[in-house]
């Protein structure tokens, strides 16, 4: 697990966790499945939380990577809501604290991952699908690379 970095508010990684399984789309019609996935995310997050510093009260950025096996029809934008819903109240007080979100998907079978975080190594080795979530302190708006270069 990542160490909490000094100087929160500067884009440092605060914490990371893994959710085994195939994420459920926000478009799923089955409300029981939706709630089971949210509960699964919440349980995985709670199990991997450090002993202190949570729930977070400051603004954060969240990065989500879905590691699938072979071809997938999962739309990356459709999995974010259920993962974020599973992160509170244990990880953060309110999902309105999320200032930035990034999402990606990668094929586990590709096998060309250079320097993966140690927390995901066991999952890459098994070749099963999983979701890797990282939580960062939100960067001040003026430090965002694309905003800092805008002409006013």
PDB file of C-alpha atoms in Angstrom:
ATOM      1  CA  UNK A   1       0.000   0.000   0.000  1.00  0.00           C
ATOM      2  CA  UNK A   2       1.237   3.498  -0.764  1.00  0.00           C
ATOM      3  CA  UNK A   3       2.483   5.673   2.041  1.00  0.00           C
ATOM      4  CA  UNK A   4       0.593   8.846   2.759  1.00  0.00           C
ATOM      5  CA  UNK A   5       2.690  11.618   1.265  1.00  0.00           C
ATOM      6  CA  UNK A   6       3.439  14.913   2.986  1.00  0.00           C
ATOM      7  CA  UNK A   7       1.857  18.094   1.718  1.00  0.00           C
ATOM      8  CA  UNK A   8      -1.597  16.927   0.759  1.00  0.00           C
ATOM      9  CA  UNK A   9      -3.130  19.162  -1.834  1.00  0.00           C
ATOM     10  CA  UNK A  10      -0.232  18.790  -4.244  1.00  0.00           C
ATOM     11  CA  UNK A  11      -1.257  15.754  -6.270  1.00  0.00           C
ATOM     12  CA  UNK A  12       0.540  13.120  -4.167  1.00  0.00           C
ATOM     13  CA  UNK A  13      -0.913   9.627  -4.026  1.00  0.00           C
ATOM     14  CA  UNK A  14      -2.733   9.156  -0.744  1.00  0.00           C
ATOM     15  CA  UNK A  15      -3.845   5.562  -1.103  1.00  0.00           C
ATOM     16  CA  UNK A  16      -4.535   2.679  -3.471  1.00  0.00           C
ATOM     17  CA  UNK A  17      -6.680  -0.442  -3.429  1.00  0.00           C
ATOM     18  CA  UNK A  18      -7.728  -3.358  -5.615  1.00  0.00           C
ATOM     19  CA  UNK A  19     -11.194  -4.731  -6.350  1.00  0.00           C
ATOM     20  CA  UNK A  20     -11.143  -8.251  -7.836  1.00  0.00           C
ATOM     21  CA  UNK A  21     -13.748  -9.004 -10.482  1.00  0.00           C
ATOM     22  CA  UNK A  22     -15.470  -7.487 -13.488  1.00  0.00           C
ATOM     23  CA  UNK A  23     -16.943  -4.054 -12.751  1.00  0.00           C
ATOM     24  CA  UNK A  24     -20.640  -3.547 -13.201  1.00  0.00           C
ATOM     25  CA  UNK A  25     -21.838  -0.958 -15.685  1.00  0.00           C
ATOM     26  CA  UNK A  26     -23.976   1.940 -14.588  1.00  0.00           C
ATOM     27  CA  UNK A  27     -26.361   0.780 -17.343  1.00  0.00           C
ATOM     28  CA  UNK A  28     -27.113  -2.523 -15.615  1.00  0.00           C
ATOM     29  CA  UNK A  29     -30.834  -2.884 -14.987  1.00  0.00           C
ATOM     30  CA  UNK A  30     -30.393  -5.294 -12.062  1.00  0.00           C
ATOM     31  CA  UNK A  31     -30.512  -3.200  -8.879  1.00  0.00           C
ATOM     32  CA  UNK A  32     -29.424  -6.153  -6.716  1.00  0.00           C
ATOM     33  CA  UNK A  33     -26.301  -6.665  -8.849  1.00  0.00           C
ATOM     34  CA  UNK A  34     -25.582  -2.937  -8.682  1.00  0.00           C
ATOM     35  CA  UNK A  35     -25.780  -2.946  -4.900  1.00  0.00           C
ATOM     36  CA  UNK A  36     -23.681  -6.128  -4.631  1.00  0.00           C
ATOM     37  CA  UNK A  37     -20.928  -4.533  -6.741  1.00  0.00           C
ATOM     38  CA  UNK A  38     -21.014  -1.319  -4.682  1.00  0.00           C
ATOM     39  CA  UNK A  39     -20.856  -3.404  -1.486  1.00  0.00           C
ATOM     40  CA  UNK A  40     -17.960  -5.433  -2.941  1.00  0.00           C
ATOM     41  CA  UNK A  41     -16.021  -2.245  -3.754  1.00  0.00           C
ATOM     42  CA  UNK A  42     -16.765  -0.877  -0.283  1.00  0.00           C
ATOM     43  CA  UNK A  43     -15.631  -4.105   1.411  1.00  0.00           C
ATOM     44  CA  UNK A  44     -12.393  -4.220  -0.626  1.00  0.00           C
ATOM     45  CA  UNK A  45     -11.681  -0.580   0.115  1.00  0.00           C
ATOM     46  CA  UNK A  46     -12.417  -0.947   3.839  1.00  0.00           C
ATOM     47  CA  UNK A  47     -10.260  -4.079   4.101  1.00  0.00           C
ATOM     48  CA  UNK A  48      -7.279  -2.286   2.581  1.00  0.00           C
ATOM     49  CA  UNK A  49      -7.619   1.053   4.418  1.00  0.00           C
ATOM     50  CA  UNK A  50      -4.783   2.229   6.641  1.00  0.00           C
ATOM     51  CA  UNK A  51      -5.587   2.575  10.324  1.00  0.00           C
ATOM     52  CA  UNK A  52      -5.768   6.357  10.412  1.00  0.00           C
ATOM     53  CA  UNK A  53      -6.527   9.320   8.186  1.00  0.00           C
ATOM     54  CA  UNK A  54      -9.816   8.055   6.783  1.00  0.00           C
ATOM     55  CA  UNK A  55     -12.389   8.967   5.761  1.00  0.00           C
ATOM     56  CA  UNK A  56     -10.722  11.762   3.825  1.00  0.00           C
ATOM     57  CA  UNK A  57     -12.216  15.205   4.241  1.00  0.00           C
ATOM     58  CA  UNK A  58     -10.182  17.089   1.628  1.00  0.00           C
ATOM     59  CA  UNK A  59     -10.702  17.229  -2.122  1.00  0.00           C
ATOM     60  CA  UNK A  60      -9.219  14.323  -4.064  1.00  0.00           C
ATOM     61  CA  UNK A  61      -8.474  13.017  -7.531  1.00  0.00           C
ATOM     62  CA  UNK A  62      -9.281   9.410  -8.393  1.00  0.00           C
ATOM     63  CA  UNK A  63      -7.747   7.148 -11.011  1.00  0.00           C
ATOM     64  CA  UNK A  64      -9.439   3.886 -11.989  1.00  0.00           C
ATOM     65  CA  UNK A  65      -7.881   1.185 -14.181  1.00  0.00           C
ATOM     66  CA  UNK A  66      -9.863  -1.881 -15.159  1.00  0.00           C
ATOM     67  CA  UNK A  67      -7.620  -4.843 -15.987  1.00  0.00           C
ATOM     68  CA  UNK A  68      -9.698  -7.184 -18.146  1.00  0.00           C
ATOM     69  CA  UNK A  69      -8.883 -10.570 -19.673  1.00  0.00           C
ATOM     70  CA  UNK A  70      -9.018 -10.656 -23.474  1.00  0.00           C
ATOM     71  CA  UNK A  71     -11.565  -8.647 -25.437  1.00  0.00           C
ATOM     72  CA  UNK A  72     -14.133  -6.751 -23.391  1.00  0.00           C
ATOM     73  CA  UNK A  73     -17.290  -4.808 -24.122  1.00  0.00           C
ATOM     74  CA  UNK A  74     -17.140  -2.886 -20.840  1.00  0.00           C
ATOM     75  CA  UNK A  75     -17.279   0.857 -21.499  1.00  0.00           C
ATOM     76  CA  UNK A  76     -14.785   2.495 -19.172  1.00  0.00           C
ATOM     77  CA  UNK A  77     -16.989   5.541 -18.583  1.00  0.00           C
ATOM     78  CA  UNK A  78     -19.875   3.333 -17.458  1.00  0.00           C
ATOM     79  CA  UNK A  79     -17.989   1.663 -14.590  1.00  0.00           C
ATOM     80  CA  UNK A  80     -16.892   4.786 -12.730  1.00  0.00           C
ATOM     81  CA  UNK A  81     -20.105   5.617 -10.855  1.00  0.00           C
ATOM     82  CA  UNK A  82     -20.460   2.261  -9.086  1.00  0.00           C
ATOM     83  CA  UNK A  83     -16.781   2.245  -8.082  1.00  0.00           C
ATOM     84  CA  UNK A  84     -16.988   5.786  -6.729  1.00  0.00           C
ATOM     85  CA  UNK A  85     -20.257   4.964  -4.935  1.00  0.00           C
ATOM     86  CA  UNK A  86     -18.436   2.140  -3.161  1.00  0.00           C
ATOM     87  CA  UNK A  87     -15.738   4.477  -1.871  1.00  0.00           C
ATOM     88  CA  UNK A  88     -17.851   6.360   0.627  1.00  0.00           C
ATOM     89  CA  UNK A  89     -18.327   6.712   3.528  1.00  0.00           C
ATOM     90  CA  UNK A  90     -15.176   4.675   4.323  1.00  0.00           C
ATOM     91  CA  UNK A  91     -12.723   6.386   1.957  1.00  0.00           C
ATOM     92  CA  UNK A  92     -14.225   9.864   1.726  1.00  0.00           C
ATOM     93  CA  UNK A  93     -17.048  11.738   3.368  1.00  0.00           C
ATOM     94  CA  UNK A  94     -18.817  12.602   0.116  1.00  0.00           C
ATOM     95  CA  UNK A  95     -18.188  11.876  -3.555  1.00  0.00           C
ATOM     96  CA  UNK A  96     -18.469  15.629  -4.180  1.00  0.00           C
ATOM     97  CA  UNK A  97     -14.868  15.777  -2.866  1.00  0.00           C
ATOM     98  CA  UNK A  98     -13.672  14.259  -6.140  1.00  0.00           C
ATOM     99  CA  UNK A  99     -12.233  17.056  -8.281  1.00  0.00           C
ATOM    100  CA  UNK A 100     -10.668  14.953 -11.034  1.00  0.00           C
ATOM    101  CA  UNK A 101     -11.262  11.449 -12.378  1.00  0.00           C
ATOM    102  CA  UNK A 102      -9.198   9.457 -14.834  1.00  0.00           C
ATOM    103  CA  UNK A 103     -10.072   6.028 -16.143  1.00  0.00           C
ATOM    104  CA  UNK A 104      -8.467   3.419 -18.356  1.00  0.00           C
ATOM    105  CA  UNK A 105      -8.660  -0.245 -19.184  1.00  0.00           C
ATOM    106  CA  UNK A 106      -5.856  -2.667 -19.946  1.00  0.00           C
ATOM    107  CA  UNK A 107      -5.771  -6.300 -21.032  1.00  0.00           C
ATOM    108  CA  UNK A 108      -4.102  -8.498 -18.393  1.00  0.00           C
ATOM    109  CA  UNK A 109      -3.080 -10.912 -21.150  1.00  0.00           C
ATOM    110  CA  UNK A 110      -1.034  -8.212 -22.867  1.00  0.00           C
ATOM    111  CA  UNK A 111       1.655  -8.773 -20.245  1.00  0.00           C
ATOM    112  CA  UNK A 112       3.692  -5.701 -21.155  1.00  0.00           C
ATOM    113  CA  UNK A 113       3.382  -3.783 -17.895  1.00  0.00           C
ATOM    114  CA  UNK A 114       6.572  -2.013 -16.902  1.00  0.00           C
ATOM    115  CA  UNK A 115       7.094  -1.361 -13.176  1.00  0.00           C
ATOM    116  CA  UNK A 116       3.534  -2.096 -12.016  1.00  0.00           C
ATOM    117  CA  UNK A 117       2.648  -1.118  -8.443  1.00  0.00           C
ATOM    118  CA  UNK A 118       3.374  -3.972  -6.051  1.00  0.00           C
ATOM    119  CA  UNK A 119      -0.249  -4.083  -4.877  1.00  0.00           C
ATOM    120  CA  UNK A 120      -1.403  -5.308  -8.314  1.00  0.00           C
ATOM    121  CA  UNK A 121       1.346  -7.865  -8.973  1.00  0.00           C
ATOM    122  CA  UNK A 122      -0.565 -10.832  -7.478  1.00  0.00           C
ATOM    123  CA  UNK A 123      -3.585  -9.971  -9.633  1.00  0.00           C
ATOM    124  CA  UNK A 124      -1.528  -9.642 -12.815  1.00  0.00           C
ATOM    125  CA  UNK A 125       0.029 -13.045 -12.120  1.00  0.00           C
ATOM    126  CA  UNK A 126      -3.329 -14.792 -11.669  1.00  0.00           C
ATOM    127  CA  UNK A 127      -4.617 -13.334 -14.926  1.00  0.00           C
ATOM    128  CA  UNK A 128      -8.041 -12.617 -13.452  1.00  0.00           C
ATOM    129  CA  UNK A 129      -9.920  -9.336 -14.018  1.00  0.00           C
ATOM    130  CA  UNK A 130      -9.649  -6.600 -11.385  1.00  0.00           C
ATOM    131  CA  UNK A 131      -9.946  -2.880 -10.816  1.00  0.00           C
ATOM    132  CA  UNK A 132      -7.040  -0.810  -9.481  1.00  0.00           C
ATOM    133  CA  UNK A 133      -8.020   2.453  -7.778  1.00  0.00           C
ATOM    134  CA  UNK A 134      -5.688   5.217  -6.686  1.00  0.00           C
ATOM    135  CA  UNK A 135      -6.665   8.248  -4.663  1.00  0.00           C
ATOM    136  CA  UNK A 136      -4.578  11.399  -4.905  1.00  0.00           C
ATOM    137  CA  UNK A 137      -4.769  14.717  -3.151  1.00  0.00           C
ATOM    138  CA  UNK A 138      -6.402  17.179  -5.520  1.00  0.00           C
ATOM    139  CA  UNK A 139      -4.003  19.583  -7.159  1.00  0.00           C
ATOM    140  CA  UNK A 140      -4.741  23.269  -6.825  1.00  0.00           C
ATOM    141  CA  UNK A 141      -6.431  24.528  -9.966  1.00  0.00           C
ATOM    142  CA  UNK A 142      -3.556  26.823 -10.888  1.00  0.00           C
ATOM    143  CA  UNK A 143      -1.162  23.845 -10.889  1.00  0.00           C
ATOM    144  CA  UNK A 144      -3.134  21.758 -13.376  1.00  0.00           C
ATOM    145  CA  UNK A 145      -0.898  21.606 -16.450  1.00  0.00           C
ATOM    146  CA  UNK A 146      -3.500  22.534 -19.028  1.00  0.00           C
ATOM    147  CA  UNK A 147      -5.117  25.300 -16.946  1.00  0.00           C
ATOM    148  CA  UNK A 148      -1.809  26.909 -16.021  1.00  0.00           C
ATOM    149  CA  UNK A 149      -0.982  27.446 -19.707  1.00  0.00           C
ATOM    150  CA  UNK A 150      -4.277  29.006 -20.763  1.00  0.00           C
ATOM    151  CA  UNK A 151      -4.238  32.524 -22.112  1.00  0.00           C
ATOM    152  CA  UNK A 152      -6.473  34.892 -20.210  1.00  0.00           C
TER     153      UNK A 152
END
